Coordinates of C-alpha atoms in Angstrom, one line a residue:
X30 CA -11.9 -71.2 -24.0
X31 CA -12.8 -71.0 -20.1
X32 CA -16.6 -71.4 -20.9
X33 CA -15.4 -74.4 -23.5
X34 CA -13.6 -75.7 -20.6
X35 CA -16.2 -76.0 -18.0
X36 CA -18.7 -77.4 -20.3
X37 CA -16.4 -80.3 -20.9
X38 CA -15.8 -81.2 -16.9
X39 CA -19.4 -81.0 -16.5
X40 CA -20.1 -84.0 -19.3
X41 CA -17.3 -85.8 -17.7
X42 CA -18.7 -85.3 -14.7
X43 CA -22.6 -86.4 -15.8
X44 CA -21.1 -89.1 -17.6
X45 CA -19.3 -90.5 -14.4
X46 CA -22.8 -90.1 -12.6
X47 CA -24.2 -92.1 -15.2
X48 CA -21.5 -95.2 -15.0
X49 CA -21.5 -95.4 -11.6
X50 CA -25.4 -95.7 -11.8
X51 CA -25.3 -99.0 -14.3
X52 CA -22.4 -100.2 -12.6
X53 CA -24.5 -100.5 -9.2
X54 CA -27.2 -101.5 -10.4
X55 CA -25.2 -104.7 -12.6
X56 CA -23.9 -105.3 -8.8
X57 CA -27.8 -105.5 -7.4
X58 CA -29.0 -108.2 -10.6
X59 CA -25.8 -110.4 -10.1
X60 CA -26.5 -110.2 -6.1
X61 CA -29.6 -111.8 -6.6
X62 CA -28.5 -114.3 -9.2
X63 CA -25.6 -115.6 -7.0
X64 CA -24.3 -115.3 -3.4
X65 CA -21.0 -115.6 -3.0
X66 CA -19.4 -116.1 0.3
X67 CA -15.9 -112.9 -0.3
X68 CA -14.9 -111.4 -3.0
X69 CA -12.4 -114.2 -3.6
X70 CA -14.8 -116.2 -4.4
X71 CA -15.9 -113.8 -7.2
X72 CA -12.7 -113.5 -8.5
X73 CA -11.9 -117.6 -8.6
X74 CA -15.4 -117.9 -10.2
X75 CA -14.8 -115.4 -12.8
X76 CA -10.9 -116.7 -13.5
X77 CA -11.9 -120.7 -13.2
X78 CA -15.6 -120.9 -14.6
X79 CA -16.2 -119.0 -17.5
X80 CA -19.7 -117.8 -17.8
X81 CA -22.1 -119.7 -20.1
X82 CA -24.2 -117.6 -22.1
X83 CA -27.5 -117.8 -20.8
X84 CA -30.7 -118.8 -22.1
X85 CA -34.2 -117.0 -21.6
X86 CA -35.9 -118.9 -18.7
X87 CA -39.1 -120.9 -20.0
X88 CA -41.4 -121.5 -17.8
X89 CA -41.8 -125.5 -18.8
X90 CA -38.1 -125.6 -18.0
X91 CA -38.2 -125.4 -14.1
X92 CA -38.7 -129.1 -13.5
X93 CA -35.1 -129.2 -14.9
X94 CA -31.8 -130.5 -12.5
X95 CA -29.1 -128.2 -12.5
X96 CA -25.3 -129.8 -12.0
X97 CA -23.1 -127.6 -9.8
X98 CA -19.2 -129.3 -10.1
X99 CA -16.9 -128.6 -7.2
X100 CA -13.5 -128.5 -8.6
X101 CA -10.9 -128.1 -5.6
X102 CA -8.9 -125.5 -4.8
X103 CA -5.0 -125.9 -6.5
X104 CA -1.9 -124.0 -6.6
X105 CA -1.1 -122.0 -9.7
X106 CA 2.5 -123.2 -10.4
X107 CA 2.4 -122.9 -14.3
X108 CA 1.1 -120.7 -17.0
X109 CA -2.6 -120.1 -16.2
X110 CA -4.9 -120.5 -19.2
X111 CA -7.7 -117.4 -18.7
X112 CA -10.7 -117.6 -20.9
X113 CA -10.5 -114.0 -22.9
X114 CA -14.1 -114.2 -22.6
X115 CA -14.8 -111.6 -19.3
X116 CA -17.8 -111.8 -18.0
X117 CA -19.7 -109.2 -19.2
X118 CA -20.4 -107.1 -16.5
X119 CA -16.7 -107.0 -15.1
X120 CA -15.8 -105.7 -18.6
X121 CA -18.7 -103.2 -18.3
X122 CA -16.9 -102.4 -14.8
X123 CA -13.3 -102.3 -16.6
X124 CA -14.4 -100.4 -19.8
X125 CA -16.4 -97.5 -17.4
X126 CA -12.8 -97.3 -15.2
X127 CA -10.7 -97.1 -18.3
X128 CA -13.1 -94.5 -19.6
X129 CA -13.2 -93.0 -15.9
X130 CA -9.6 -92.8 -16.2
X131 CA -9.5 -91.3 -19.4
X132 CA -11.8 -88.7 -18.2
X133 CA -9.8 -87.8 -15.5
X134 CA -6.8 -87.6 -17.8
X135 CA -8.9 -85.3 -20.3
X136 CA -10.0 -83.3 -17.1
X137 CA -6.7 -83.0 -15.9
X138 CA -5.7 -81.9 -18.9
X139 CA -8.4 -79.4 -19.6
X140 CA -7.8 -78.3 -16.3
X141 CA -4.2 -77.9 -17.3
X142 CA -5.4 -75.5 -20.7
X143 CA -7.7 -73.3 -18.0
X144 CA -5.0 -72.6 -16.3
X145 CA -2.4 -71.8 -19.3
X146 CA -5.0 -69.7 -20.5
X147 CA -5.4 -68.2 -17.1
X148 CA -2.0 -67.4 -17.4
X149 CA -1.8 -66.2 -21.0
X150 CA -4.9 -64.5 -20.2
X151 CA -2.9 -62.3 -17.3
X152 CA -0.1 -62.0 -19.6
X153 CA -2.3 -60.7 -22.0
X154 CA -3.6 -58.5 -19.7
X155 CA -0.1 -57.2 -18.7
X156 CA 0.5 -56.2 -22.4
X157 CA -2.9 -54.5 -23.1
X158 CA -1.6 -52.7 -19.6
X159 CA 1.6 -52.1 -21.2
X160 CA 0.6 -50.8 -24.3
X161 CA -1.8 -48.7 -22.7
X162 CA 1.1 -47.4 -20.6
X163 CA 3.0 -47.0 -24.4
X164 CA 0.1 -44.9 -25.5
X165 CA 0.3 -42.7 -22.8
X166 CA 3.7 -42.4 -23.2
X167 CA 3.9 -42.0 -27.3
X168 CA 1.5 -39.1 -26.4
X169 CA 3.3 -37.7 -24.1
X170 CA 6.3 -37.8 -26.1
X171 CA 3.9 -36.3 -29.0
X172 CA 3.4 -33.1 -26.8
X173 CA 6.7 -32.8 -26.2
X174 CA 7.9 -33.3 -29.3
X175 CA 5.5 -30.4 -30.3
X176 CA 6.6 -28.1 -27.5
X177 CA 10.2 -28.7 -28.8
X178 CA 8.8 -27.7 -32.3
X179 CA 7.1 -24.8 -31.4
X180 CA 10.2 -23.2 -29.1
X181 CA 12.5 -23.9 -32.3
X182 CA 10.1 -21.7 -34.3
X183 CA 10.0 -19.1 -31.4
X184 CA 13.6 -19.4 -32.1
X185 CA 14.2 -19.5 -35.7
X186 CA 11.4 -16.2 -35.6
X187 CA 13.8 -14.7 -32.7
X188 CA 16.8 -15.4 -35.2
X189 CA 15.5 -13.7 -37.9
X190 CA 14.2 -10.7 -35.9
X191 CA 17.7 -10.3 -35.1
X192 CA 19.6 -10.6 -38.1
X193 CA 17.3 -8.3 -39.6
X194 CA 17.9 -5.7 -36.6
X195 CA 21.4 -6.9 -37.6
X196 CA 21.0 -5.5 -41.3
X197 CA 19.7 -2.4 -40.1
X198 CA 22.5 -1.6 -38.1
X199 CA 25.0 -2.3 -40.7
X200 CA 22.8 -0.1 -43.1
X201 CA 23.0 2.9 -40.1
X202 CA 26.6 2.2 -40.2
X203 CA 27.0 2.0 -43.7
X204 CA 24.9 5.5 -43.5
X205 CA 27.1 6.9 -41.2
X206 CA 30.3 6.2 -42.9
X207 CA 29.0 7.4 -46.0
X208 CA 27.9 10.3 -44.9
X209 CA 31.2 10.9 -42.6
X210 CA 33.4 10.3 -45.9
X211 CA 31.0 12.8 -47.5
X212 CA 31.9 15.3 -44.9
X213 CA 35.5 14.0 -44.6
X214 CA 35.9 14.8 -48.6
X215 CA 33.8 18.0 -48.1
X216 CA 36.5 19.3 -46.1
X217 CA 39.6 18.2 -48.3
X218 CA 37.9 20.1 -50.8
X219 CA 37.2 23.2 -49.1
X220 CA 40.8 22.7 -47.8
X221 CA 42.1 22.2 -51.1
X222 CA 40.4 25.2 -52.6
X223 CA 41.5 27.6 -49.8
X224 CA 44.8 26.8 -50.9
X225 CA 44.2 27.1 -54.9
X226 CA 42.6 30.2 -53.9
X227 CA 45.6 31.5 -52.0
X228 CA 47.8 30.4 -55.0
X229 CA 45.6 32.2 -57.6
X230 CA 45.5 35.4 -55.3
X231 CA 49.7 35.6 -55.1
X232 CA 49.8 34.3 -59.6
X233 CA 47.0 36.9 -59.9
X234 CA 48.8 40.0 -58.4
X235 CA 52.3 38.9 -59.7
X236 CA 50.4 39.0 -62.9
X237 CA 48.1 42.2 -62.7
X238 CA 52.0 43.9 -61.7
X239 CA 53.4 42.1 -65.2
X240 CA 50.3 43.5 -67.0
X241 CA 50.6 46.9 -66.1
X242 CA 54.3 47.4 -66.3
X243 CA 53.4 46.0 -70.1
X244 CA 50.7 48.0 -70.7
X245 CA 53.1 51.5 -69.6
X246 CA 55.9 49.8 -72.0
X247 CA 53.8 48.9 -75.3
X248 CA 50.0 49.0 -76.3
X249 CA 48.1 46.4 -76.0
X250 CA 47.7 43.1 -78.0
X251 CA 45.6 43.0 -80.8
X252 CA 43.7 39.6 -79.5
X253 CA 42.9 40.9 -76.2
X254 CA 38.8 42.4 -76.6
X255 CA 38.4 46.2 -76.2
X256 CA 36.0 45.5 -73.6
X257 CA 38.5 44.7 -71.5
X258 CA 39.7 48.2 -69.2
X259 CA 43.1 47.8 -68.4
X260 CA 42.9 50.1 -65.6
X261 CA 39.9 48.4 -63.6
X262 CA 41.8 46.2 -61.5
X263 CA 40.2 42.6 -61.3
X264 CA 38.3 41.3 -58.2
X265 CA 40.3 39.1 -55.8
X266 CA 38.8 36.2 -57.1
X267 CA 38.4 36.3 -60.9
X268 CA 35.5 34.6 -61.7
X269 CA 37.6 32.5 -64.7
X270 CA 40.1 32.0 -62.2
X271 CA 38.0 30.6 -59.7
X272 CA 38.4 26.7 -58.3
X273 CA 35.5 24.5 -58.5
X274 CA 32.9 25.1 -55.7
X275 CA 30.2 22.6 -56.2
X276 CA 28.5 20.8 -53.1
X277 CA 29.9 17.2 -52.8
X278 CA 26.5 16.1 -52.0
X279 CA 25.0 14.7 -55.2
X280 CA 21.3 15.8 -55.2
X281 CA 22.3 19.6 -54.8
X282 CA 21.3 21.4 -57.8
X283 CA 23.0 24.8 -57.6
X284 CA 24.1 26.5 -60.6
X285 CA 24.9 29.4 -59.3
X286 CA 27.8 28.2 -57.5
X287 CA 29.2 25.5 -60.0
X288 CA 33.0 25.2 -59.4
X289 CA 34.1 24.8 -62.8
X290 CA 32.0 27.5 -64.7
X291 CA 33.1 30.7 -65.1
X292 CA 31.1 34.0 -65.0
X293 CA 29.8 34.4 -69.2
X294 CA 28.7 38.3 -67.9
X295 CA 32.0 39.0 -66.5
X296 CA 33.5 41.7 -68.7
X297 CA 36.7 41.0 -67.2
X298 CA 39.0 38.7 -69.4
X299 CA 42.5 38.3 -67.5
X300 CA 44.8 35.5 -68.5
X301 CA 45.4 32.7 -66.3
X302 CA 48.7 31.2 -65.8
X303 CA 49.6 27.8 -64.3
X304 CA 50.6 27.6 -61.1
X305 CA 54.4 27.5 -60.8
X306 CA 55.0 27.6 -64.6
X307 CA 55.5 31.5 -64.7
X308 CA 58.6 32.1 -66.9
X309 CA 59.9 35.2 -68.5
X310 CA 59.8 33.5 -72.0
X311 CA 56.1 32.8 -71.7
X312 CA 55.1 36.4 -70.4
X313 CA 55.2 38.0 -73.9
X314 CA 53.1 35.3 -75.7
X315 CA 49.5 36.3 -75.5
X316 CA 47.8 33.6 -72.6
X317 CA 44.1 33.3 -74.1
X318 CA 41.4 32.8 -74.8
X319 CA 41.9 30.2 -77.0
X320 CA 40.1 28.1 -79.2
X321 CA 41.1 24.7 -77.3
X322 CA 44.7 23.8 -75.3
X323 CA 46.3 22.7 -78.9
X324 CA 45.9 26.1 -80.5
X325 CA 47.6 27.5 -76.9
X326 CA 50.5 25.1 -77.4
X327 CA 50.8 26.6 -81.1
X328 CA 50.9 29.7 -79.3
X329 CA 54.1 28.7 -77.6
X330 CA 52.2 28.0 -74.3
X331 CA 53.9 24.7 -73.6
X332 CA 53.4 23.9 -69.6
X333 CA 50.5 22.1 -68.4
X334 CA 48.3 24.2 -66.5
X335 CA 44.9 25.8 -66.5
X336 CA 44.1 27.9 -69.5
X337 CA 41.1 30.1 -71.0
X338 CA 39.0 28.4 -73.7
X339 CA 36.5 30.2 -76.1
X340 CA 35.5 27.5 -78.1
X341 CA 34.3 29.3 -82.4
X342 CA 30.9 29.8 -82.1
X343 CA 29.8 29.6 -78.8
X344 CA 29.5 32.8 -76.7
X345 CA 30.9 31.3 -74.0
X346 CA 34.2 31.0 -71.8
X347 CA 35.6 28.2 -69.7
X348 CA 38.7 27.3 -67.9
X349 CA 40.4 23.9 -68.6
X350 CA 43.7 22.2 -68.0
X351 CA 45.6 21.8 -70.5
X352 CA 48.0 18.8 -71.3
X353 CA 50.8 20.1 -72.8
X354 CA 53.1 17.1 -71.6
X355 CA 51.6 14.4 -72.5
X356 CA 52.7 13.7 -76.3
X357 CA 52.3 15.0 -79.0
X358 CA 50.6 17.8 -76.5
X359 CA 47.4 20.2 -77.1
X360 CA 45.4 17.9 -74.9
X361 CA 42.3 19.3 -73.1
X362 CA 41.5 17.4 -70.1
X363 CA 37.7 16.8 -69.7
X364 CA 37.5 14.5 -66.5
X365 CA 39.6 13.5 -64.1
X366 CA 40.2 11.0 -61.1
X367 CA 43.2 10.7 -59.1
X368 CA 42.2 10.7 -55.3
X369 CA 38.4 10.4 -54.3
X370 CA 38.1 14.1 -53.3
X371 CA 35.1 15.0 -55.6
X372 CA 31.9 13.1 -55.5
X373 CA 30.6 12.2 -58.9
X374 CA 27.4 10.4 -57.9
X375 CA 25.3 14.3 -59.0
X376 CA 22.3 15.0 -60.8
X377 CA 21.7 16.6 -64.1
X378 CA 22.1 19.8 -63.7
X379 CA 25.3 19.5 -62.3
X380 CA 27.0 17.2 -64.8
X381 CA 25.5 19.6 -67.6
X382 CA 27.7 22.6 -66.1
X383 CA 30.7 20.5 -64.6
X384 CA 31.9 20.5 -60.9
X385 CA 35.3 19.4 -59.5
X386 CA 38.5 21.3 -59.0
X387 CA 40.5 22.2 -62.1
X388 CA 43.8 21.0 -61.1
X389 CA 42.7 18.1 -59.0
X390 CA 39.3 16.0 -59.5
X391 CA 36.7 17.8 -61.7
X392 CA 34.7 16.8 -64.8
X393 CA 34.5 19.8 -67.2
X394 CA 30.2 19.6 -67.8
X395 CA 28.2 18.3 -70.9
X396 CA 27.9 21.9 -72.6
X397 CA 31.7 22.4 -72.5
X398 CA 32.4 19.6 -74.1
X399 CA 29.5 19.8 -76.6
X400 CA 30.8 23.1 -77.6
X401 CA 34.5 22.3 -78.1
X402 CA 33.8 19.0 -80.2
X403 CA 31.7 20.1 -82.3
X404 CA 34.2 23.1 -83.6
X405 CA 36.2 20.4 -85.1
X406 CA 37.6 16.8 -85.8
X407 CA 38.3 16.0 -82.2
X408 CA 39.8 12.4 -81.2
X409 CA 39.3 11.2 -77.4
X410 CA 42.6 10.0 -75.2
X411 CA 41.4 8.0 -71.8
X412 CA 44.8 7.1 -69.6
X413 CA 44.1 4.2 -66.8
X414 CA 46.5 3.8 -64.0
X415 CA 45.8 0.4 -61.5
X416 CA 47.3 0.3 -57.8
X417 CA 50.0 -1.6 -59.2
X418 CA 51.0 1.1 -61.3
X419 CA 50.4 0.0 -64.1
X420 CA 49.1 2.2 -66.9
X421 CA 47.3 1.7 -70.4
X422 CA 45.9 3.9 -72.3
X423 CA 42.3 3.8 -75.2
X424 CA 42.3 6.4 -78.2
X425 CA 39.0 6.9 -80.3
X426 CA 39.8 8.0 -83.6
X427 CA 36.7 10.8 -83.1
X428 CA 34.8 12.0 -80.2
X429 CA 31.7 14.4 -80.1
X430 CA 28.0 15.0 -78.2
X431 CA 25.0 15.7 -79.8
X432 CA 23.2 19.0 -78.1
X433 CA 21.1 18.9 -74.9
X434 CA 17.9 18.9 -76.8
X435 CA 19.3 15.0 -77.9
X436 CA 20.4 14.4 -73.8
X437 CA 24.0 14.6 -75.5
X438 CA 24.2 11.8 -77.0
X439 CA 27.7 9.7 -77.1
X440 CA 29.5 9.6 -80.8
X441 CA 33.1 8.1 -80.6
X442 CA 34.8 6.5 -83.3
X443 CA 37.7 3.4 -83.9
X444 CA 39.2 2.0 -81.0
X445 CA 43.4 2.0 -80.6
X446 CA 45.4 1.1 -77.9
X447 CA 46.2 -1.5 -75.7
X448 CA 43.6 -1.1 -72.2
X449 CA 40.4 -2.8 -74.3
X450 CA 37.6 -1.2 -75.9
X451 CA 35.0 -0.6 -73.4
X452 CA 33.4 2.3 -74.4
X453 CA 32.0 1.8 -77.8
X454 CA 29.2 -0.6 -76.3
X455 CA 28.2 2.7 -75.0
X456 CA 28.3 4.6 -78.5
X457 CA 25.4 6.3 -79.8
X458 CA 23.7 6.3 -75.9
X459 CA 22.3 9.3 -74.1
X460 CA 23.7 10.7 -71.5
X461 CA 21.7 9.6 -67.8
X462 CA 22.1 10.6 -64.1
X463 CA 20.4 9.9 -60.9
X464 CA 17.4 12.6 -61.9
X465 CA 17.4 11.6 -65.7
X466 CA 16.8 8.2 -67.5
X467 CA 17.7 7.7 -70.4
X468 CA 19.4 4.4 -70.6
X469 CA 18.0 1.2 -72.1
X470 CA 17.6 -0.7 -69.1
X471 CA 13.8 -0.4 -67.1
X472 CA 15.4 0.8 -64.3
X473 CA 18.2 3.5 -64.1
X474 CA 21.5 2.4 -64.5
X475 CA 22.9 5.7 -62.6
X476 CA 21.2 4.6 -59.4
X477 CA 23.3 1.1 -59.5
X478 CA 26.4 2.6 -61.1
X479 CA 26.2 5.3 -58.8
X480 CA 27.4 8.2 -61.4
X481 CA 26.5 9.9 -64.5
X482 CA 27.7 8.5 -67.9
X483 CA 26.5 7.2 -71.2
X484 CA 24.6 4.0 -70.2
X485 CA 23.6 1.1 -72.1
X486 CA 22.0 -1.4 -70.1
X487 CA 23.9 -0.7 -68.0
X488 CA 27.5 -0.3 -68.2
X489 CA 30.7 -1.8 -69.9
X490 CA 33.0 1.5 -68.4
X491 CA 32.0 3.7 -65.8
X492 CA 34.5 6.2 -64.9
X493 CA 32.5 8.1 -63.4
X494 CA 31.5 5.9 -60.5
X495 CA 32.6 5.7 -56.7
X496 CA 36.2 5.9 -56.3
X497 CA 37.5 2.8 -54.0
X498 CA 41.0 3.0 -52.4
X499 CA 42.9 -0.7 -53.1
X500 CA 41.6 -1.3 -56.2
X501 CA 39.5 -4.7 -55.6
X502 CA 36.0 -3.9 -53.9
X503 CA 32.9 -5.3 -52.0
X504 CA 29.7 -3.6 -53.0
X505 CA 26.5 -4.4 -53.8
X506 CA 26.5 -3.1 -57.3
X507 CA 28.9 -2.9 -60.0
X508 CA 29.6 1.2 -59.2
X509 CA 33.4 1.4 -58.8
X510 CA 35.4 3.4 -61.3
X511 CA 36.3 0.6 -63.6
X512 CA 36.9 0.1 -67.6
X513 CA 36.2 -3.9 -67.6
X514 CA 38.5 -5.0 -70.4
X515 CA 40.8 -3.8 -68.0
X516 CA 41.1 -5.3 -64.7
X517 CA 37.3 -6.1 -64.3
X518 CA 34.3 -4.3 -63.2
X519 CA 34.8 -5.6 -59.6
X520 CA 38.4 -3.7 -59.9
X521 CA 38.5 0.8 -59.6
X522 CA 41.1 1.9 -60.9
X523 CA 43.4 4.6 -59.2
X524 CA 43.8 7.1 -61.9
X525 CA 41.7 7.9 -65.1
X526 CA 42.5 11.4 -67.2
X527 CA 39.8 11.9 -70.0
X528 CA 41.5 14.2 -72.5
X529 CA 40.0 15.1 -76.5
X530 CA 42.4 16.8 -78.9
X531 CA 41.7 17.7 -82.4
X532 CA 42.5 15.4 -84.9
X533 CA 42.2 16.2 -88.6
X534 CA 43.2 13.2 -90.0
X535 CA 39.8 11.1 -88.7
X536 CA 38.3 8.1 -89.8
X537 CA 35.0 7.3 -88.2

């Protein structure tokens, strides 16, 4: 546009050259034509005496007269009368001024667009210089932004770090608490069996004083084995007397010292009585073994206590607790859970040969309970007490395990009673622990449920699992003691008593 501009001033300009050139040289011809005296003159001549169009001059014509008229001068006092006719050369003069003017006009105006565009051009180049400057500062706010970006992922990485340091502290403590209930039920337990022990040392010599004094009076009963010397006084702790003894911690795989089993080479067979149950009326009746705690009720033995079992066939002994209370009586009790003393989270081994204390917490081992069921028609009692107190109670018309060799293998029969059938999902399933698999689910149910029981996939009752104190717990499995048509599996219940009986009246 600035270029466009100066092109167009330097036509007007040439073309002003160029009038001004004709224009003086019109003046020249009409000098030499006419002399006029002023400029008056001119003007009067122009006005007054209109210009005659003139002829070529011929050279025959210069013997002509010419006629000059001398009009005088008068006043204009009315309308003048002006031939329209200029004379041609003050038109020329008029039309190059008019177009002089208008040249000037179109200059001033051009002049007027060079300097609007000076002006936009500046303001243009204020907002190519402010853009510039919004570049700069867009990528300025670009880094930051990025800087701000990369400290929140310092951050959020920082967060993390910590929350898992946070999760492995609460899995220490967790530890730690696990192991210092461990310990803390350890010593209840060793506590608690110093004290059976002292009670079966004061029942035992009361008794071996009974015994004798009988033995002087009378001979001795037919049912007692002739193995058994009357005179060799027993050891201070009767193996068939003795309390449970089993490690709480539930890898330990020791045999040797299971609490519940009794010595099978002991030739010693002295009958137990429960603690603070002696009477005088119960001293004559013959105190075991017996075939299960119904034929020692039959026998007149009618107090709950602990009692020696030989089950028919088996060359075996055992001691159980008997439930003579609980109607009609001649229950044997094969698990119980009152208090959270006993850990129950053990391996095979251990569940196969029972652990627990007889009069408190104890499960009464796979073998046992093979061998006593499967001498009869047997029919399974389980009693449930919540923290509420609140108690219901499931009967199974039959109850048996299949031998070892078939990982004793669950067989219960119709359900009765009014806590919910939740253990004959679990019929016809082998029996798994931590150390053996043999639920249906691909991984091992024991691990979650943290017990040993009959799992399906995985479980519908497990009575067997961590005891919680309150009933309702937080855990990351399902491994309270809880029977789920009653009170949930998120509930563990305060009390559960396992107890089979025979029944000869049984309809799988």
């Amino acid at each position: 546009m600035v270029l466009l501009g100066f092109i167009l001033v330097y036509g007007l300009v040439c073309g002003v050259q160029q009038t001004e050139g004709s224009i003086s040289e019109n003046r020249h011809s009409r000098d030499r034509s006419q002399d006029f005296e002023s400029s008056e003159d001119v003007l009067e001549k122009e006005f007054f005496y209109p210009r005659r169009s003139k002829r070529a001059p011929v050279d025959n014509q210069q013997d002509k007269c010419s006629y000059t008229f001398i009009v005088p001068q008068q006043k204009v006092t009315g309308a003048i009368c002006v031939n329209s006719k200029e004379p041609e050369a003050m038109l020329e003069n008029r039309v190059n001024k008019q177009e002089l003017e208008l040249l000037n006009v179109e200059l001033q105006k051009q002049k007027r667009q060079i300097e609007t565009l000076q002006q936009l051009v500046e303001v243009d180049g204020g907002i190519v210089n402010e853009v510039k400057l919004l570049r700069k500062e867009s990528r300025n706010m670009n880094s930051r932004v990025t800087q701000l970006y990369m400290q929140l992922l310092h951050e959020i990485i920082r967060k993390r770090d910590n929350a898992l340091e946070l999760a492995q502290m609460e899995n220490r403590i967790l530890n730690q608490t696990s192991q210092m209930q461990q310990l803390t039920s350890r010593y209840k337990d060793l506590e608690h069996k110093y004290q059976h022990l002292a009670s079966l040392a004061t029942n035992q010599s009361t008794l071996i004083a009974m015994l004798e004094e009988q033995c002087q009076s009378r001979p001795p009963p037919r049912h007692i084995p002739a193995a058994q010397p009357r005179s060799q006084p027993p050891p201070p702790s009767p193996p068939l007397s003795k309390p449970y003894q089993q490690p709480l911690l539930p890898r330990i795989n020791n045999p040797i010292s299971n609490e519940i089993q009794s010595d099978q080479k002991s030739p010693h067979v002295i009958p137990t009585m429960p603690t603070g149950t002696h009477s005088p009326s119960t001293t004559d009746k013959p105190s075991g073994p017996f075939k299960d705690c119904l034929q020692a009720l039959e026998d007149g033995h009618t107090a709950s206590g602990m009692y020696l079992v030989k089950p028919e066939n088996a060359n075996r002994l055992m001691q159980v607790w008997c439930d003579q209370r609980h109607d009609p009586g001649g229950w044997t009790v094969i698990q119980r859970r009152v208090d959270g003393s006993v850990n129950f989270f053990r391996n095979w081994e251990t569940y196969k040969q029972g652990f627990g204390n007889i009069d408190g917490e104890y499960w009464l081992g796979l073998e046992n309970i093979y061998w006593l069921t499967n001498q009869g028609n047997y029919k399974l009692l389980i009693t449930l007490e919540d923290w509420s107190g609140r108690k219901v109670f499931a009967e199974y018309a039959s109850f048996r395990l299949e031998p070892e060799a078939d990982f004793y293998k669950l067989r219960v029969g119709r359900y009765h009673g009014n806590a919910g059938d939740s253990l004959t999902w679990h019929n016809g399933k082998q029996f798994t622990t931590l150390d053996r698999d043999h639920d249906v689910y691909t991984g091992n149910c024991a691990h979650y449920q943290k017990g040993g029981w009959w799992y399906n996939s995985c479980a519908h009752s497990n009575l067997n699992g961590v005891w919680y104190r309150g009933g309702h717990y937080r855990s990351r499995y399902q491994d309270g003691v809880y029977w789920a048509e009653f009170r949930g599996g998120a509930y563990s219940l305060k009390k559960v008593v396992m107890m089979i009986r025979p029944n000869p009246n049984t309809f799988h």
